[in-house]
Amino acid sequence: MATEFRDLTLDDYEQAAIVEQRAFYNRPDQEFVERMRQFYPPEWTVGAFIDGKLVADTRTIPMMRRFHGTSTAFGAVGPVACAAPYRRRGLVAKLLVLALERMRERGQWLSGLHTPHDALYQRYGWERAEGKKSYAFAPKDVHLRIRSSGGQTEPSGSEEWQRLDRIFREKTRDANGPFVRAEVWWTNAVLKAWDNGKLVDADTVVWVDENGNDQGYAVYVNRSVGSAGGWSRQQVWIRDFQALTSDAYLGLWEHMLTHDLAETIETELHPYDMFRELCDNPHKVKTEVGMGAMVRIVDVENALARRPYVGQGSAAFTARIEDQHLPWNDGTWRIEASNGHLHAERTQATPDVEMSVNTLAPLYTGHMRADVAANTGFVRVVRPDAIAEMMQVFAVKDAPYSPDYY
């Protein structure tokens, strides 16, 4: 059988809809095909074809990731799909590497994906490198210890996405991880949500202070999660929650708690969020470590050059970075930091530390501290003093977090 790997064309979309939908146990339909045609240019997707038939594909959506006042081109991967009869043949492995090569050609120095299958993607250089805090609770059981003052919520629709974007940009301008959102992302990936296989409009409220200024918003959707005793069981999923002031934060939670006919309210927020501690009985709020994105360094030299340096003074170390899939990353690098910038160049010097390209990703984002990486075996230390230098180089002002899914 002849196997070909190439970018999709528009003529391949009917086949792609079947492969992608069936891979995740959904039913392909023409509406899905039309959404692909509308939002995904064919060159974003690489496919594996056997005897001319598409059997697997991988899509990369171009985004911009914020990082303490800067932004870096980012390849958001998803879906990665393979028809069941063709799995375990190395097709997805080839597609992932091919997608990374395409990213480098396009100047996307970082890549990310959301998956519960860590072990698979770790083999190709991705590593969990962003965090979330997951909440689930019955709204009838939760009462706030502190109340808002001097403001109110107003409903907002998808046509007012720019109103939300102004709040989002203000909230995230110096953050570590959120995307720069374009209109198409707002209207189709934030303000719409999947509910039982259907794409539905989400509900949105804006918190307006007593002077008439927008200070926060919440985007959420009601989902049916079965029935009990003849009644439909409802879940409220909070898709996006942003507040610029404490009053907005409290007021938006007051609004969400009015949804007391729902069985549960669930969401994933910033790792430092303190909603549970705000409740009079925090034990009523189930709190878990949520799964942030897995991140991969596509190009070590360029990714480091675009990462801001927020440590003190100057710092430098030499690292042996192992990357068995991308030869331009594999080797020993001298990494220096000063005046708000990082710089990396190849060197023949003896390395101070050794690590895989996987480990570099959570160090880069600040999800993992260098001393923790060394103490747990993620980094092999040759010169112990280098760990203090690494702590400086990879310092962050905030934990890495993105409210977006892809």
PDB file of C-alpha atoms in Angstrom, residues 223-390:
ATOM      1  CA  ARG A 223     -25.717  21.515  30.068  1.00  0.00           C
ATOM      2  CA  SER A 224     -28.075  18.618  30.516  1.00  0.00           C
ATOM      3  CA  VAL A 225     -26.265  15.770  32.284  1.00  0.00           C
ATOM      4  CA  GLY A 226     -29.003  13.123  32.403  1.00  0.00           C
ATOM      5  CA  SER A 227     -32.142  12.860  34.495  1.00  0.00           C
ATOM      6  CA  ALA A 228     -33.192  11.776  37.961  1.00  0.00           C
ATOM      7  CA  GLY A 229     -36.685  11.300  39.326  1.00  0.00           C
ATOM      8  CA  GLY A 230     -38.204  12.529  36.086  1.00  0.00           C
ATOM      9  CA  TRP A 231     -36.276  15.807  36.225  1.00  0.00           C
ATOM     10  CA  SER A 232     -33.480  16.874  33.930  1.00  0.00           C
ATOM     11  CA  ARG A 233     -30.163  17.237  35.759  1.00  0.00           C
ATOM     12  CA  GLN A 234     -28.360  20.449  34.893  1.00  0.00           C
ATOM     13  CA  GLN A 235     -24.728  21.485  35.076  1.00  0.00           C
ATOM     14  CA  VAL A 236     -23.440  25.039  34.631  1.00  0.00           C
ATOM     15  CA  TRP A 237     -19.994  25.130  33.042  1.00  0.00           C
ATOM     16  CA  ILE A 238     -18.146  28.453  33.383  1.00  0.00           C
ATOM     17  CA  ARG A 239     -16.104  28.786  30.196  1.00  0.00           C
ATOM     18  CA  ASP A 240     -14.364  32.097  30.913  1.00  0.00           C
ATOM     19  CA  PHE A 241     -14.273  34.239  34.058  1.00  0.00           C
ATOM     20  CA  GLN A 242     -12.289  37.504  34.164  1.00  0.00           C
ATOM     21  CA  ALA A 243     -12.416  40.252  36.790  1.00  0.00           C
ATOM     22  CA  LEU A 244     -10.384  43.462  36.973  1.00  0.00           C
ATOM     23  CA  THR A 245     -11.459  44.361  40.528  1.00  0.00           C
ATOM     24  CA  SER A 246     -12.431  42.535  43.703  1.00  0.00           C
ATOM     25  CA  ASP A 247     -15.975  43.903  43.400  1.00  0.00           C
ATOM     26  CA  ALA A 248     -16.255  42.445  39.914  1.00  0.00           C
ATOM     27  CA  TYR A 249     -14.909  39.094  41.121  1.00  0.00           C
ATOM     28  CA  LEU A 250     -17.403  38.958  44.008  1.00  0.00           C
ATOM     29  CA  GLY A 251     -20.304  40.257  41.934  1.00  0.00           C
ATOM     30  CA  LEU A 252     -19.766  37.719  39.168  1.00  0.00           C
ATOM     31  CA  TRP A 253     -19.681  34.880  41.691  1.00  0.00           C
ATOM     32  CA  GLU A 254     -22.877  36.219  43.280  1.00  0.00           C
ATOM     33  CA  HIS A 255     -24.471  36.029  39.851  1.00  0.00           C
ATOM     34  CA  MET A 256     -23.253  32.484  39.226  1.00  0.00           C
ATOM     35  CA  LEU A 257     -24.629  31.317  42.583  1.00  0.00           C
ATOM     36  CA  THR A 258     -28.142  32.407  41.561  1.00  0.00           C
ATOM     37  CA  HIS A 259     -28.134  29.359  39.262  1.00  0.00           C
ATOM     38  CA  ASP A 260     -29.267  27.206  42.169  1.00  0.00           C
ATOM     39  CA  LEU A 261     -31.500  24.937  40.079  1.00  0.00           C
ATOM     40  CA  ALA A 262     -28.357  23.436  38.629  1.00  0.00           C
ATOM     41  CA  GLU A 263     -27.013  20.315  40.265  1.00  0.00           C
ATOM     42  CA  THR A 264     -23.439  21.536  39.957  1.00  0.00           C
ATOM     43  CA  ILE A 265     -21.383  24.478  38.814  1.00  0.00           C
ATOM     44  CA  GLU A 266     -18.007  23.533  37.383  1.00  0.00           C
ATOM     45  CA  THR A 267     -15.068  25.510  36.068  1.00  0.00           C
ATOM     46  CA  GLU A 268     -11.283  25.681  35.732  1.00  0.00           C
ATOM     47  CA  LEU A 269      -9.542  28.890  36.792  1.00  0.00           C
ATOM     48  CA  HIS A 270      -6.090  30.313  37.475  1.00  0.00           C
ATOM     49  CA  PRO A 271      -3.899  28.136  39.768  1.00  0.00           C
ATOM     50  CA  TYR A 272      -3.787  30.990  42.303  1.00  0.00           C
ATOM     51  CA  ASP A 273      -7.567  31.502  42.376  1.00  0.00           C
ATOM     52  CA  MET A 274      -9.041  31.720  45.896  1.00  0.00           C
ATOM     53  CA  PHE A 275     -12.757  31.027  45.342  1.00  0.00           C
ATOM     54  CA  ARG A 276     -12.742  28.015  47.667  1.00  0.00           C
ATOM     55  CA  GLU A 277     -11.329  30.117  50.512  1.00  0.00           C
ATOM     56  CA  LEU A 278     -14.001  32.742  49.852  1.00  0.00           C
ATOM     57  CA  CYS A 279     -16.763  30.251  50.748  1.00  0.00           C
ATOM     58  CA  ASP A 280     -18.031  29.940  54.321  1.00  0.00           C
ATOM     59  CA  ASN A 281     -17.712  26.158  54.073  1.00  0.00           C
ATOM     60  CA  PRO A 282     -14.808  25.470  51.696  1.00  0.00           C
ATOM     61  CA  HIS A 283     -15.274  21.715  52.105  1.00  0.00           C
ATOM     62  CA  LYS A 284     -18.408  21.994  49.957  1.00  0.00           C
ATOM     63  CA  VAL A 285     -16.233  22.952  46.967  1.00  0.00           C
ATOM     64  CA  LYS A 286     -14.465  20.017  45.355  1.00  0.00           C
ATOM     65  CA  THR A 287     -11.094  21.355  44.260  1.00  0.00           C
ATOM     66  CA  GLU A 288      -8.585  19.518  42.106  1.00  0.00           C
ATOM     67  CA  VAL A 289      -5.499  20.252  40.064  1.00  0.00           C
ATOM     68  CA  GLY A 290      -6.818  20.926  36.566  1.00  0.00           C
ATOM     69  CA  MET A 291      -4.979  19.967  33.407  1.00  0.00           C
ATOM     70  CA  GLY A 292      -3.398  22.908  31.640  1.00  0.00           C
ATOM     71  CA  ALA A 293      -1.863  22.566  28.214  1.00  0.00           C
ATOM     72  CA  MET A 294       1.107  20.403  27.314  1.00  0.00           C
ATOM     73  CA  VAL A 295       3.737  22.644  25.709  1.00  0.00           C
ATOM     74  CA  ARG A 296       6.625  21.901  23.366  1.00  0.00           C
ATOM     75  CA  ILE A 297       9.616  24.017  22.421  1.00  0.00           C
ATOM     76  CA  VAL A 298       9.621  23.953  18.616  1.00  0.00           C
ATOM     77  CA  ASP A 299      12.827  25.967  18.197  1.00  0.00           C
ATOM     78  CA  VAL A 300      15.104  26.405  21.233  1.00  0.00           C
ATOM     79  CA  GLU A 301      17.071  29.388  19.918  1.00  0.00           C
ATOM     80  CA  ASN A 302      14.091  31.438  18.771  1.00  0.00           C
ATOM     81  CA  ALA A 303      11.768  30.471  21.628  1.00  0.00           C
ATOM     82  CA  LEU A 304      14.322  31.595  24.213  1.00  0.00           C
ATOM     83  CA  ALA A 305      15.051  34.800  22.302  1.00  0.00           C
ATOM     84  CA  ARG A 306      11.355  35.741  22.559  1.00  0.00           C
ATOM     85  CA  ARG A 307      10.926  34.886  26.213  1.00  0.00           C
ATOM     86  CA  PRO A 308      11.130  37.922  28.515  1.00  0.00           C
ATOM     87  CA  TYR A 309      13.652  37.893  31.349  1.00  0.00           C
ATOM     88  CA  VAL A 310      12.205  39.098  34.673  1.00  0.00           C
ATOM     89  CA  GLY A 311      14.975  37.896  36.985  1.00  0.00           C
ATOM     90  CA  GLN A 312      17.477  40.101  38.792  1.00  0.00           C
ATOM     91  CA  GLY A 313      20.810  41.145  37.281  1.00  0.00           C
ATOM     92  CA  SER A 314      22.505  38.844  34.786  1.00  0.00           C
ATOM     93  CA  ALA A 315      22.547  35.046  34.774  1.00  0.00           C
ATOM     94  CA  ALA A 316      23.876  32.292  32.503  1.00  0.00           C
ATOM     95  CA  PHE A 317      24.300  28.532  32.322  1.00  0.00           C
ATOM     96  CA  THR A 318      25.115  25.851  29.759  1.00  0.00           C
ATOM     97  CA  ALA A 319      22.628  23.064  29.060  1.00  0.00           C
ATOM     98  CA  ARG A 320      22.718  19.860  27.082  1.00  0.00           C
ATOM     99  CA  ILE A 321      19.238  19.561  25.568  1.00  0.00           C
ATOM    100  CA  GLU A 322      18.184  16.225  24.130  1.00  0.00           C
ATOM    101  CA  ASP A 323      15.627  16.226  21.318  1.00  0.00           C
ATOM    102  CA  GLN A 324      15.422  13.009  19.325  1.00  0.00           C
ATOM    103  CA  HIS A 325      12.818  14.341  16.879  1.00  0.00           C
ATOM    104  CA  LEU A 326      14.008  17.873  16.012  1.00  0.00           C
ATOM    105  CA  PRO A 327      17.752  17.957  15.258  1.00  0.00           C
ATOM    106  CA  TRP A 328      17.940  21.771  15.300  1.00  0.00           C
ATOM    107  CA  ASN A 329      17.201  21.639  19.048  1.00  0.00           C
ATOM    108  CA  ASP A 330      19.470  18.765  20.005  1.00  0.00           C
ATOM    109  CA  GLY A 331      22.847  19.818  21.415  1.00  0.00           C
ATOM    110  CA  THR A 332      24.560  21.975  24.016  1.00  0.00           C
ATOM    111  CA  TRP A 333      23.427  25.569  24.459  1.00  0.00           C
ATOM    112  CA  ARG A 334      24.783  28.557  26.314  1.00  0.00           C
ATOM    113  CA  ILE A 335      21.772  30.424  27.722  1.00  0.00           C
ATOM    114  CA  GLU A 336      22.306  33.978  28.962  1.00  0.00           C
ATOM    115  CA  ALA A 337      19.888  36.478  30.503  1.00  0.00           C
ATOM    116  CA  SER A 338      20.228  40.229  31.038  1.00  0.00           C
ATOM    117  CA  ASN A 339      18.376  43.499  30.429  1.00  0.00           C
ATOM    118  CA  GLY A 340      14.994  41.822  30.040  1.00  0.00           C
ATOM    119  CA  HIS A 341      16.087  39.377  27.324  1.00  0.00           C
ATOM    120  CA  LEU A 342      17.328  35.804  26.896  1.00  0.00           C
ATOM    121  CA  HIS A 343      19.873  34.640  24.373  1.00  0.00           C
ATOM    122  CA  ALA A 344      20.840  31.084  23.405  1.00  0.00           C
ATOM    123  CA  GLU A 345      23.650  29.903  21.164  1.00  0.00           C
ATOM    124  CA  ARG A 346      25.293  26.566  20.515  1.00  0.00           C
ATOM    125  CA  THR A 347      28.533  25.802  22.321  1.00  0.00           C
ATOM    126  CA  GLN A 348      31.144  23.052  22.617  1.00  0.00           C
ATOM    127  CA  ALA A 349      31.604  23.773  26.325  1.00  0.00           C
ATOM    128  CA  THR A 350      30.948  21.178  29.022  1.00  0.00           C
ATOM    129  CA  PRO A 351      27.287  21.462  30.062  1.00  0.00           C
ATOM    130  CA  ASP A 352      26.331  22.602  33.557  1.00  0.00           C
ATOM    131  CA  VAL A 353      23.078  20.629  33.337  1.00  0.00           C
ATOM    132  CA  GLU A 354      21.477  18.062  31.069  1.00  0.00           C
ATOM    133  CA  MET A 355      17.773  17.713  30.275  1.00  0.00           C
ATOM    134  CA  SER A 356      15.295  16.596  27.644  1.00  0.00           C
ATOM    135  CA  VAL A 357      13.438  19.103  25.488  1.00  0.00           C
ATOM    136  CA  ASN A 358      10.362  17.997  27.474  1.00  0.00           C
ATOM    137  CA  THR A 359      11.787  19.425  30.690  1.00  0.00           C
ATOM    138  CA  LEU A 360      12.710  22.691  29.010  1.00  0.00           C
ATOM    139  CA  ALA A 361       9.018  23.454  28.339  1.00  0.00           C
ATOM    140  CA  PRO A 362       7.777  23.705  31.984  1.00  0.00           C
ATOM    141  CA  LEU A 363      11.005  25.504  32.947  1.00  0.00           C
ATOM    142  CA  TYR A 364      10.387  27.965  30.101  1.00  0.00           C
ATOM    143  CA  THR A 365       6.795  28.718  31.171  1.00  0.00           C
ATOM    144  CA  GLY A 366       7.565  28.722  34.903  1.00  0.00           C
ATOM    145  CA  HIS A 367       5.346  25.716  35.610  1.00  0.00           C
ATOM    146  CA  MET A 368       8.361  23.895  37.098  1.00  0.00           C
ATOM    147  CA  ARG A 369      11.123  25.445  39.202  1.00  0.00           C
ATOM    148  CA  ALA A 370      14.710  24.612  38.354  1.00  0.00           C
ATOM    149  CA  ASP A 371      15.530  23.424  41.881  1.00  0.00           C
ATOM    150  CA  VAL A 372      12.499  21.124  41.876  1.00  0.00           C
ATOM    151  CA  ALA A 373      13.481  19.820  38.437  1.00  0.00           C
ATOM    152  CA  ALA A 374      16.964  19.045  39.751  1.00  0.00           C
ATOM    153  CA  ASN A 375      15.722  17.414  42.963  1.00  0.00           C
ATOM    154  CA  THR A 376      13.304  15.136  41.129  1.00  0.00           C
ATOM    155  CA  GLY A 377      15.570  14.012  38.297  1.00  0.00           C
ATOM    156  CA  PHE A 378      14.102  16.052  35.467  1.00  0.00           C
ATOM    157  CA  VAL A 379      17.438  17.901  35.278  1.00  0.00           C
ATOM    158  CA  ARG A 380      20.764  16.108  35.659  1.00  0.00           C
ATOM    159  CA  VAL A 381      23.158  18.469  37.423  1.00  0.00           C
ATOM    160  CA  VAL A 382      26.850  18.648  36.500  1.00  0.00           C
ATOM    161  CA  ARG A 383      27.639  22.005  38.169  1.00  0.00           C
ATOM    162  CA  PRO A 384      25.405  22.531  41.258  1.00  0.00           C
ATOM    163  CA  ASP A 385      25.862  26.318  41.255  1.00  0.00           C
ATOM    164  CA  ALA A 386      24.091  26.427  37.883  1.00  0.00           C
ATOM    165  CA  ILE A 387      20.691  25.786  39.517  1.00  0.00           C
ATOM    166  CA  ALA A 388      20.689  29.254  41.076  1.00  0.00           C
ATOM    167  CA  GLU A 389      21.432  30.705  37.640  1.00  0.00           C
ATOM    168  CA  MET A 390      18.572  28.714  36.120  1.00  0.00           C
TER     169      MET A 390
END
